[in-house]
Amino acid sequence: MAVGVTFQFFGDGWMKRDAFDFQAFVNGFKPSWALDIGDKLIVDLFAGGGGMSTAIEWALGRPPHIAINHSDDALSLHAVNHPQTQHYIADVFEVCPIQATQGRPVGLLHLSPDCRHFSQAGAGQPRSTKIRGLSWVGYRWAAQVKPDIITLENVKWVRTWGPLIAKRDKATGRVIKVDGSVASPGERVPVHDQFLVPDPKRAGETWRTFIRKLEALGYVVETREDCAADFGAPTTRSRLFMIARRDGQPIVWPEATHFRDPRPGQRRWRAAAEALDFSIPCYSIFDRESRGKKPLALNTMRRLARGTKQFVIDSDKPFIVPTQAATVPRSGGLDVPRMVYRQVCAHSEACIKAMLGLRKPAGAGETYSSAGMLVKFRFDSAGLPLDKPFPVITAGGNGKGRPAGAAHALGLSTAYLAQMNGGFADETGSPGRDVRHPMSTITQSGSQQQMVQHTLVPAASRSRTRSAGHLIQMRNNCDAQPLNEPIRTISAQGLHHGLVESCLQEFDHASTGLSPEDEAKALGVARFMIEHGDLGISAEAAATMSKAELLAIVTVMVEGVPYVIVDICLRMLEPPELYAGQGFPRNYKIDHGHDGRVFTKEKQVRMCGNSVSPHHGAAIIAANCQHLRVFSEDDLQRLVALEAA
């Protein structure tokens, strides 16, 4: 039992059912209504922003009865989206399972313990025995209230959970302290001052003990690692799930519904482009000083150049972004990303984007296009195409090393494309279309790889606007990825991903047909690519190249028509984009809590990065907990009618 602990609750006991409308919670999701008539409880530990609770609602038609988390903000976000749940703001070990459940049986207990001290994202940091031991709370609940089913979600490295030892200086063999200093000869360093690291000789020892203790309580335990993109989320976030059950029923692992390389009749991974809002302005990377911005870091420019080469210049099919006046086929073909009409935002993933709209009227027959990619501002990422899933969205970080100190590492980069078959635009030409206005939003999550391909969208008049994009990841040694793949894992650490788009103008090799301004920009992009794109062209050789040779470097073939890149732009992704990439429903509230408190972007991103992808969680719960599903309203009406008859 907890002693001397005060719990804070949101609301007075169970919140009223009519305070929340499930309708339109998710496209195709039929709402169900929980009947509190002695049915078994559902408990969500480490509830956070509500990813697993959303999964439970999708799978069972009911919210969890109890949610526990130490973060006031996280549970406030949880409460505004799951008002029927009873919330405990407390350390999970401070809540007595028997008191919290009031003696009622528990059908499902889920826990998503802090993964930071197991994850690769925490590499190089001292580890905490307390944080690594949070999973033990699951054993406590198992011993005291004996849930029928226990699910645990974490990074795959949780299986290496074992004792910690002090890190030692390689030269002297002495203990390294938390502050990085080396202990003096003969100094005894207290454990709390030691830089603790996992003992490689005992890796996995504690995890195996944890499993054995659950089995001793009568549970059958299985684990499996799966990718969220396999279950319909636009992110390649990969997590380990543990399922333990003691009700005599078999453990069921869900079959994948989406595939990286689908066979006929199978669905392809969802694209990162589905989560991006191309109406959000991106700004040229070449005029940052005029806007009072610091120059981009060298590594960032290298990523942009490498991603632009890989996913725009060398790509057979650059991701083409629909324009505002475009008529987009809605057939569901692989070359047509689905639009969801939702505003998007930024954090641990940065967003780079090339200018998509015309700055002046275009001449007759001119076509402007934009090619996009995602940029990730961490490690050594070149980027990602927009037709792939999002990468991992991290939940932490302080913005160091990221553009403008952004809160996450995911950005959108775009290169502005202007078709040159009709000469450069003059004041009498017909106006072009701005690709940023048409794309409301396409729901997608993070930067990772898979293909949904690009979309070509004709605009009104004699001009048309296109945008081809890819993702770039600004961390680790990550490479770029196409937008037709899911986004990689979104972590809680900050902005790491960007979206890149390229603006091209048709090139006939005989006469550029470019305005002096566009020609100068194209030559500037070519020099940028030579300097940062690993093209194998020395500065001396570049100085002797002709104008035609320089323009050839930034020439892009789109449907057999040559275009030249005239600009590259960059912006960070917004929180709504990240939540969409994680797989949250479009109407999920992320900017305020249950009491009206406003969340900063940093807080929004942190809670997103800490969340479970709802698609992955729902697949696990639906496969194992259908006996906990409640009646829908239609079912209840039919039962009432039968009773009356």
XYZ file of C-alpha atoms in Angstrom:
645
model
C 0.000 0.000 0.000
C 1.083 3.570 -0.590
C 1.812 5.621 2.479
C 1.573 9.396 2.698
C 0.734 9.828 -0.968
C -1.869 12.236 -2.290
C -3.417 11.429 -5.653
C -4.796 14.073 -7.955
C -7.810 13.222 -10.089
C -9.241 14.910 -13.154
C -12.960 15.142 -12.578
C -15.052 13.614 -9.852
C -14.871 9.862 -10.241
C -16.060 8.558 -13.583
C -16.636 11.275 -16.129
C -20.023 11.496 -17.749
C -20.460 9.475 -20.893
C -22.129 12.301 -22.788
C -19.030 14.469 -22.362
C -17.329 12.646 -25.200
C -18.446 11.836 -28.725
C -16.823 8.828 -30.335
C -18.430 9.599 -33.696
C -15.889 10.316 -36.411
C -13.142 9.399 -33.975
C -11.513 7.507 -36.778
C -12.635 7.020 -40.367
C -14.497 3.764 -40.494
C -14.443 3.336 -36.715
C -17.866 2.503 -35.334
C -18.306 3.872 -31.807
C -19.286 1.620 -28.974
C -20.444 2.497 -25.491
C -18.953 1.066 -22.322
C -21.468 -0.431 -19.921
C -20.219 -0.127 -16.354
C -22.151 -3.111 -15.025
C -19.436 -5.113 -13.363
C -17.377 -5.807 -16.476
C -13.672 -6.294 -16.005
C -11.473 -3.237 -15.769
C -8.919 -2.012 -18.290
C -5.875 -0.224 -16.866
C -3.304 1.817 -18.818
C -0.081 2.443 -16.888
C 2.381 5.066 -18.210
C -0.646 6.356 -20.129
C 1.072 9.508 -21.420
C -0.673 11.327 -24.238
C -2.993 8.416 -24.945
C -1.630 6.336 -27.818
C -2.419 2.986 -26.211
C -5.704 4.236 -24.780
C -6.695 5.262 -28.307
C -5.724 1.785 -29.484
C -7.934 0.250 -26.786
C -10.901 2.373 -27.884
C -10.376 1.399 -31.517
C -10.116 -2.308 -30.693
C -12.711 -2.671 -27.937
C -15.079 0.247 -28.392
C -14.369 1.468 -24.860
C -11.765 3.622 -23.143
C -9.595 2.307 -20.316
C -11.139 2.637 -16.874
C -7.910 3.784 -15.202
C -4.900 5.719 -16.530
C -1.791 6.428 -14.452
C 1.138 8.720 -15.220
C 3.470 10.932 -13.215
C 3.192 13.825 -15.705
C 0.434 16.345 -15.054
C 0.604 17.603 -18.653
C 0.512 14.122 -20.162
C -2.594 13.146 -18.222
C -4.215 16.492 -18.995
C -3.766 15.721 -22.693
C -5.038 12.224 -22.011
C -8.088 13.558 -20.152
C -9.154 15.966 -22.889
C -9.167 13.069 -25.357
C -10.333 10.303 -22.986
C -12.647 12.046 -20.500
C -14.353 8.850 -19.334
C -11.166 7.464 -17.847
C -10.239 7.943 -14.183
C -6.803 9.544 -14.018
C -4.128 9.181 -11.339
C -1.299 11.718 -11.434
C 1.326 9.757 -9.544
C 4.373 7.577 -9.828
C 3.126 4.162 -10.922
C 4.627 2.562 -7.811
C 2.685 4.944 -5.562
C -0.693 3.668 -6.721
C -1.979 0.628 -4.845
C -3.502 -1.775 -7.403
C -6.114 -3.064 -4.950
C -7.234 0.415 -3.917
C -7.262 1.741 -7.486
C -9.412 -1.127 -8.752
C -11.614 -1.195 -5.622
C -11.542 -4.970 -5.648
C -12.969 -5.325 -9.147
C -11.354 -7.834 -11.535
C -8.920 -6.567 -14.173
C -9.317 -7.866 -17.692
C -6.406 -6.013 -19.277
C -3.350 -4.257 -17.888
C -1.090 -2.402 -20.303
C 2.241 -0.804 -19.504
C 4.657 1.176 -21.662
C 7.588 1.839 -19.317
C 10.124 4.566 -20.070
C 12.367 3.296 -22.867
C 15.067 5.971 -22.703
C 17.514 3.845 -20.748
C 17.206 0.975 -23.203
C 16.828 2.875 -26.475
C 19.631 3.683 -28.892
C 18.496 7.302 -28.622
C 19.940 7.284 -25.099
C 23.305 5.886 -26.147
C 26.229 7.574 -24.445
C 24.150 8.710 -21.479
C 24.373 7.346 -17.923
C 21.683 4.781 -17.138
C 19.332 4.725 -14.161
C 18.528 1.515 -12.305
C 15.198 3.018 -11.202
C 14.066 3.931 -14.703
C 15.239 0.623 -16.141
C 13.277 -1.140 -13.407
C 9.901 0.441 -14.140
C 8.625 -2.788 -15.693
C 8.558 -4.321 -12.217
C 5.314 -2.433 -11.603
C 3.695 -4.897 -13.994
C 4.760 -7.759 -11.744
C 3.308 -5.910 -8.748
C -0.091 -5.598 -10.438
C 0.104 -9.214 -11.580
C 0.747 -10.413 -8.038
C -1.928 -8.264 -6.369
C -4.875 -8.103 -8.785
C -4.030 -10.854 -11.299
C -5.127 -9.267 -14.603
C -6.301 -11.781 -17.183
C -4.019 -10.253 -19.804
C -0.925 -8.071 -19.460
C 0.639 -6.287 -22.426
C 3.933 -4.425 -22.342
C 5.361 -2.219 -25.094
C 8.966 -1.048 -25.294
C 12.009 -0.888 -27.543
C 13.512 -4.231 -28.503
C 16.585 -3.542 -26.357
C 14.472 -4.006 -23.222
C 15.409 -7.661 -23.617
C 18.978 -6.640 -22.692
C 17.740 -5.377 -19.304
C 20.341 -6.387 -16.757
C 22.511 -5.030 -13.918
C 24.474 -1.803 -14.296
C 28.158 -1.255 -13.571
C 30.330 1.834 -13.357
C 31.897 3.007 -16.584
C 35.676 3.048 -16.328
C 38.334 5.207 -17.908
C 40.168 3.180 -20.555
C 43.543 4.684 -19.718
C 43.471 4.367 -15.918
C 40.745 1.819 -15.254
C 39.243 4.138 -12.647
C 35.544 4.918 -12.270
C 34.050 7.702 -14.381
C 31.673 10.009 -12.557
C 28.336 11.344 -13.790
C 29.958 14.723 -14.479
C 32.477 13.048 -16.786
C 35.470 13.348 -14.482
C 37.658 10.384 -13.552
C 37.928 9.289 -9.937
C 41.192 9.993 -8.152
C 43.475 7.062 -7.276
C 41.946 5.207 -4.339
C 38.737 7.290 -4.356
C 35.523 5.400 -3.567
C 32.737 6.882 -5.676
C 29.160 6.508 -4.332
C 26.836 4.677 -6.687
C 24.682 7.762 -7.274
C 27.779 9.612 -8.531
C 28.938 6.827 -10.856
C 28.416 6.911 -14.617
C 26.442 3.679 -14.851
C 26.307 1.552 -17.993
C 24.850 -1.906 -18.704
C 27.068 -4.811 -17.722
C 27.669 -6.586 -21.066
C 28.409 -9.877 -19.310
C 24.943 -9.918 -17.696
C 22.848 -8.483 -20.536
C 19.245 -9.706 -20.398
C 19.594 -11.225 -16.936
C 16.958 -9.029 -15.266
C 14.559 -9.330 -18.220
C 14.658 -13.108 -18.029
C 14.042 -12.929 -14.275
C 11.039 -10.665 -14.892
C 9.556 -13.165 -17.356
C 10.152 -16.118 -15.023
C 8.389 -14.359 -12.153
C 5.317 -13.720 -14.315
C 5.314 -17.356 -15.351
C 5.510 -18.365 -11.685
C 2.225 -16.482 -11.171
C 0.555 -18.665 -13.793
C 1.058 -16.488 -16.874
C 2.011 -17.742 -20.308
C 4.393 -15.131 -21.728
C 5.396 -14.420 -25.326
C 7.211 -11.510 -26.981
C 7.486 -10.280 -30.548
C 8.893 -7.249 -32.319
C 6.753 -5.671 -35.025
C 6.748 -2.554 -37.178
C 3.793 -0.177 -36.850
C 3.749 0.318 -40.631
C 2.728 -3.332 -40.982
C -0.587 -2.496 -39.287
C -1.503 0.681 -41.175
C 0.431 3.408 -39.355
C 2.479 5.747 -41.555
C 5.587 5.200 -39.402
C 8.222 2.495 -39.322
C 8.371 2.720 -35.549
C 9.384 -0.772 -34.457
C 8.532 -1.923 -30.940
C 8.616 -5.084 -28.879
C 5.320 -6.261 -27.403
C 5.065 -8.728 -24.550
C 1.763 -10.537 -24.024
C 1.139 -12.456 -20.800
C -2.166 -14.172 -20.086
C -3.502 -16.470 -17.395
C -7.068 -17.049 -18.605
C -6.297 -20.268 -20.430
C -6.756 -18.732 -23.870
C -3.967 -18.799 -26.468
C -1.854 -15.737 -27.185
C -2.643 -14.435 -30.672
C -0.243 -12.330 -32.744
C -1.977 -10.198 -35.388
C -1.162 -10.653 -39.041
C 0.213 -7.709 -40.996
C -2.303 -5.683 -42.988
C 0.211 -3.537 -44.925
C 3.453 -4.537 -46.606
C 6.686 -2.910 -47.680
C 6.751 -5.004 -50.851
C 3.107 -5.983 -51.330
C 1.991 -8.856 -53.478
C -1.114 -8.587 -55.660
C -4.104 -7.942 -53.432
C -2.008 -6.694 -50.504
C -1.865 -3.113 -49.284
C 1.355 -1.141 -49.406
C 2.837 0.719 -46.439
C 1.294 4.157 -46.038
C 3.370 7.135 -47.093
C 4.911 9.910 -45.025
C 3.323 12.373 -47.433
C -0.077 11.532 -45.978
C 0.854 13.384 -42.796
C 2.385 16.500 -44.320
C 0.702 19.843 -44.892
C 2.156 21.308 -48.069
C 0.271 24.572 -47.543
C 2.687 25.560 -44.771
C 5.293 27.941 -46.231
C 8.896 26.865 -46.619
C 11.711 29.351 -47.021
C 14.765 29.310 -49.254
C 17.972 28.066 -47.674
C 19.869 30.647 -49.735
C 18.410 33.828 -48.191
C 18.505 32.993 -44.481
C 20.659 35.998 -43.608
C 18.133 38.415 -45.128
C 15.522 36.908 -42.780
C 17.784 37.225 -39.764
C 18.497 33.490 -39.596
C 21.819 31.845 -38.871
C 23.520 29.987 -41.731
C 22.766 26.288 -41.865
C 25.285 23.918 -40.336
C 27.667 22.163 -42.718
C 26.164 18.744 -41.987
C 22.676 20.070 -42.687
C 23.750 21.404 -46.078
C 25.389 18.074 -46.868
C 22.172 16.242 -46.011
C 20.133 18.574 -48.185
C 22.475 18.178 -51.138
C 22.643 14.403 -50.833
C 18.896 14.083 -50.460
C 18.205 16.404 -53.395
C 20.513 14.342 -55.591
C 19.087 11.003 -54.490
C 15.382 11.795 -54.458
C 15.025 14.585 -56.994
C 17.864 14.666 -59.534
C 18.564 10.929 -59.765
C 15.024 9.741 -59.048
C 12.995 8.095 -61.785
C 9.848 9.320 -60.043
C 10.331 12.320 -57.766
C 7.403 12.684 -55.379
C 5.034 15.164 -57.004
C 2.901 17.269 -54.680
C -0.658 18.159 -55.795
C -1.539 21.819 -56.243
C -4.491 23.841 -55.000
C -6.344 23.949 -58.291
C -5.488 20.381 -59.156
C -7.992 17.660 -59.736
C -6.449 14.753 -57.859
C -7.559 11.221 -58.709
C -8.991 9.551 -55.604
C -8.776 6.039 -56.948
C -6.374 4.824 -54.303
C -3.697 4.003 -56.874
C -0.153 3.829 -55.581
C 0.789 7.075 -57.297
C -1.924 9.066 -55.518
C -1.355 9.967 -51.867
C -4.558 10.278 -49.854
C -5.295 13.754 -48.537
C -6.902 14.221 -45.138
C -7.375 17.981 -44.887
C -5.770 18.648 -41.558
C -3.300 21.244 -40.413
C 0.209 20.004 -39.576
C 3.100 21.003 -37.263
C 6.799 20.477 -36.178
C 9.139 18.871 -33.645
C 11.808 16.080 -33.440
C 11.573 15.963 -37.207
C 12.565 18.936 -39.394
C 10.825 19.912 -42.594
C 12.592 21.139 -45.723
C 10.692 22.247 -48.725
C 11.446 23.897 -52.066
C 9.315 26.837 -53.190
C 6.160 25.429 -54.688
C 4.396 28.479 -56.105
C 5.293 31.104 -58.666
C 6.587 34.428 -57.397
C 5.482 36.160 -60.606
C 3.186 35.439 -63.577
C 4.330 32.591 -65.788
C 4.591 32.746 -69.530
C 2.389 30.758 -71.859
C 3.035 27.071 -71.684
C 5.267 27.318 -68.638
C 5.040 24.703 -65.954
C 6.354 25.019 -62.436
C 6.934 21.967 -60.308
C 8.236 21.181 -56.864
C 9.932 18.020 -55.699
C 9.808 17.216 -51.990
C 11.678 15.132 -49.447
C 11.896 14.875 -45.662
C 15.052 15.983 -43.878
C 16.124 14.632 -40.509
C 18.401 16.895 -38.490
C 20.345 14.388 -36.493
C 23.300 12.096 -36.993
C 24.212 11.812 -40.686
C 20.886 11.560 -42.443
C 20.514 12.608 -46.062
C 16.736 12.510 -45.990
C 13.730 10.452 -46.992
C 11.278 10.476 -49.879
C 7.755 11.601 -49.109
C 6.145 8.415 -50.388
C 7.676 6.348 -47.550
C 6.572 6.102 -43.901
C 7.794 8.519 -41.230
C 10.906 7.649 -39.226
C 10.931 7.428 -35.445
C 9.662 10.599 -33.759
C 11.712 11.194 -30.642
C 10.321 12.748 -27.463
C 13.214 14.728 -26.026
C 16.100 16.985 -26.855
C 16.967 20.607 -26.357
C 17.348 21.747 -29.935
C 21.157 21.739 -29.898
C 22.565 21.185 -33.345
C 19.201 21.641 -35.016
C 18.099 24.452 -37.301
C 17.149 27.471 -35.210
C 17.247 25.285 -32.116
C 14.150 23.438 -33.240
C 12.418 21.168 -30.752
C 12.591 18.111 -33.008
C 14.686 16.895 -35.913
C 12.214 16.395 -38.730
C 11.898 18.954 -41.491
C 10.463 19.509 -44.951
C 12.757 20.561 -47.799
C 11.503 21.552 -51.217
C 13.227 22.605 -54.420
C 11.311 24.988 -56.642
C 10.825 23.748 -60.217
C 10.002 25.960 -63.179
C 9.284 24.440 -66.587
C 11.153 26.260 -69.370
C 9.401 25.277 -72.582
C 7.738 28.659 -73.084
C 10.495 31.088 -72.151
C 10.774 32.888 -68.834
C 7.745 34.530 -67.333
C 7.043 38.176 -67.875
C 4.462 40.532 -66.444
C 1.911 39.555 -69.090
C 2.146 35.831 -68.602
C -0.492 33.731 -67.009
C -0.099 33.239 -63.217
C 1.060 29.907 -61.891
C -0.329 27.937 -58.979
C 1.097 27.678 -55.463
C 1.428 24.027 -54.503
C 1.327 24.994 -50.834
C -2.345 25.927 -50.961
C -3.861 22.765 -52.362
C -2.503 20.079 -50.044
C -4.563 20.354 -46.923
C -2.795 17.521 -45.217
C -2.069 13.935 -45.736
C -1.864 11.911 -42.594
C 1.484 10.201 -42.162
C 4.029 9.535 -39.451
C 7.788 10.163 -39.394
C 10.607 9.298 -41.767
C 11.242 5.771 -42.942
C 10.992 3.954 -46.219
C 8.324 2.433 -48.386
C 6.607 3.420 -51.562
C 3.285 5.084 -52.436
C 4.857 6.989 -55.310
C 4.259 10.579 -56.400
C 1.235 12.394 -57.746
C 1.090 14.644 -60.828
C -1.537 17.352 -60.663
C -2.461 19.605 -63.596
C -3.529 23.087 -62.558
C -5.839 25.619 -64.173
C -4.918 27.764 -67.199
C -1.896 26.833 -69.328
C 0.403 26.278 -66.410
C 0.517 23.631 -63.809
C 2.185 23.218 -60.486
C 4.061 20.164 -59.282
C 6.020 19.268 -56.197
C 8.344 16.316 -55.834
C 9.533 15.609 -52.322
C 11.481 13.386 -50.019
C 12.245 13.144 -46.316
C 15.572 13.873 -44.720
C 16.556 12.830 -41.213
C 18.913 15.109 -39.307
C 20.477 12.628 -36.913
C 22.684 9.548 -36.699
C 23.893 8.179 -40.026
C 20.431 8.069 -41.529
C 20.018 8.462 -45.263
C 17.218 10.225 -47.048
C 13.992 8.404 -47.807
C 11.231 8.802 -50.375
C 7.862 10.207 -49.346
C 6.092 7.057 -50.440
C 7.546 5.227 -47.432
C 6.420 5.479 -43.806
C 8.207 7.933 -41.553
C 10.838 6.580 -39.215
C 10.372 6.436 -35.476
C 9.303 9.754 -33.953
C 11.201 10.091 -30.698
C 10.599 12.421 -27.781
C 13.963 14.117 -28.169
C 13.199 16.798 -30.685
C 13.120 17.878 -34.351
C 14.987 15.513 -36.636
C 13.056 15.267 -39.896
C 12.565 17.611 -42.805
C 10.702 17.729 -46.088
C 12.579 18.668 -49.261
C 10.924 19.845 -52.457
C 12.586 20.959 -55.704
C 11.385 23.610 -58.133
C 12.192 22.768 -61.750
C 11.905 24.563 -65.046
C 11.859 22.799 -68.407
C 15.271 22.704 -70.090
C 15.707 22.270 -73.860
C 19.551 22.338 -73.906
C 19.487 24.818 -76.778
C 18.279 27.889 -74.941
C 17.653 27.888 -71.236
C 14.553 30.007 -71.581
C 15.104 31.060 -67.998
C 14.690 34.554 -66.713
C 17.984 36.086 -65.561
C 16.775 35.692 -61.979
C 15.892 32.003 -62.342
C 19.081 31.273 -64.256
C 21.161 32.844 -61.500
C 19.278 30.791 -58.909
C 19.783 27.571 -60.859
C 23.506 28.231 -61.156
C 23.593 28.912 -57.410
C 21.900 25.564 -56.725
C 24.435 23.857 -59.004
C 27.351 25.353 -57.073
C 25.661 24.309 -53.820
C 25.390 20.745 -55.105
C 29.042 20.720 -56.204
C 30.216 21.957 -52.810
C 28.027 19.750 -50.609
C 26.637 16.930 -52.747
C 29.627 14.592 -53.036
C 29.547 14.877 -56.832
C 33.275 14.287 -57.226
C 33.807 17.694 -58.844
C 36.688 19.725 -57.430
C 36.502 23.476 -56.894
C 39.130 23.939 -59.617
C 37.131 21.888 -62.111
C 33.907 23.682 -61.198
C 35.517 27.042 -61.931
C 36.085 26.009 -65.550
C 32.625 24.568 -66.186
C 30.350 26.256 -68.704
C 26.874 27.534 -67.878
C 25.299 24.593 -69.711
C 27.428 22.123 -67.765
C 26.435 23.686 -64.455
C 22.748 23.626 -65.369
C 23.064 19.971 -66.354
C 24.022 19.165 -62.750
C 20.637 20.370 -61.481
C 18.562 19.001 -64.341
C 15.708 16.696 -63.362
C 13.720 14.464 -65.698
C 9.978 14.421 -64.990
C 7.923 12.248 -67.344
C 10.610 12.606 -69.994
C 10.713 16.405 -69.711
C 13.916 18.027 -68.398
C 13.601 20.526 -65.569
C 16.200 22.520 -63.704
C 16.205 23.195 -59.937
C 16.126 26.897 -59.096
C 15.657 26.857 -55.307
C 15.696 24.680 -52.199
C 13.690 25.565 -49.105
C 13.439 24.234 -45.577
C 10.983 24.133 -42.714
C 10.528 21.993 -39.623
C 7.552 19.689 -39.323
C 4.726 20.803 -37.072
C 3.237 18.764 -34.177
C 0.019 17.853 -36.038
C 2.155 16.329 -38.795
C 4.070 14.301 -36.250
C 0.920 13.034 -34.518
C -0.540 12.142 -37.917
C 2.693 10.338 -38.707
C 2.423 8.426 -35.452
C -1.044 7.287 -36.499
C -3.269 9.385 -34.225
C -6.753 10.250 -35.542
C -7.190 13.599 -37.231
C -9.404 15.031 -34.502
C -7.060 14.166 -31.638
C -6.529 17.245 -29.471
C -2.826 17.965 -28.975
C -2.441 21.696 -28.269
C -4.377 21.993 -24.992
C -5.324 20.008 -21.917
C -8.594 19.176 -20.203
C -8.516 22.433 -18.226
C -7.606 24.701 -21.142
C -3.872 24.757 -20.487
C -1.885 25.380 -23.671
C 0.952 23.035 -24.585
C 4.124 24.319 -26.215
C 5.395 22.595 -29.329
C 8.135 20.992 -27.264
C 5.571 19.421 -24.939
C 3.389 18.300 -27.828
C 6.318 16.604 -29.525
C 7.585 15.000 -26.350
C 4.199 13.427 -25.672
C 3.973 12.256 -29.276
C 7.405 10.656 -29.162
C 6.545 8.904 -25.903
C 3.300 7.489 -27.265
C 2.391 4.086 -28.638
C 1.367 4.057 -32.289
C -2.409 3.409 -32.029
C -2.498 1.138 -35.085
C 0.099 -1.221 -33.651
C -1.518 -1.299 -30.214
C -5.014 -1.787 -31.608
C -3.880 -4.793 -33.630
C -2.455 -6.451 -30.502
C -5.528 -5.713 -28.360
C -8.063 -6.696 -31.014
C -6.345 -10.045 -31.522
C -6.371 -10.962 -27.828
C -9.127 -9.058 -26.021
C -12.327 -9.354 -28.031
C -14.019 -10.819 -24.961
C -13.634 -7.368 -23.370
C -15.419 -5.596 -26.193
C -18.645 -3.888 -25.154
C -21.977 -3.735 -26.917
C -22.401 -1.073 -29.541
C -25.502 1.116 -29.432
C -27.012 -0.882 -32.311
C -26.383 -4.147 -30.462
C -27.995 -2.725 -27.338
C -31.088 -1.593 -29.259
C -31.467 -5.064 -30.770
C -31.193 -6.669 -27.321
C -33.817 -4.278 -25.946
C -36.120 -5.085 -28.866
C -35.698 -8.829 -28.302
C -36.377 -8.412 -24.590
C -39.541 -6.439 -25.297
C -40.758 -9.088 -27.729
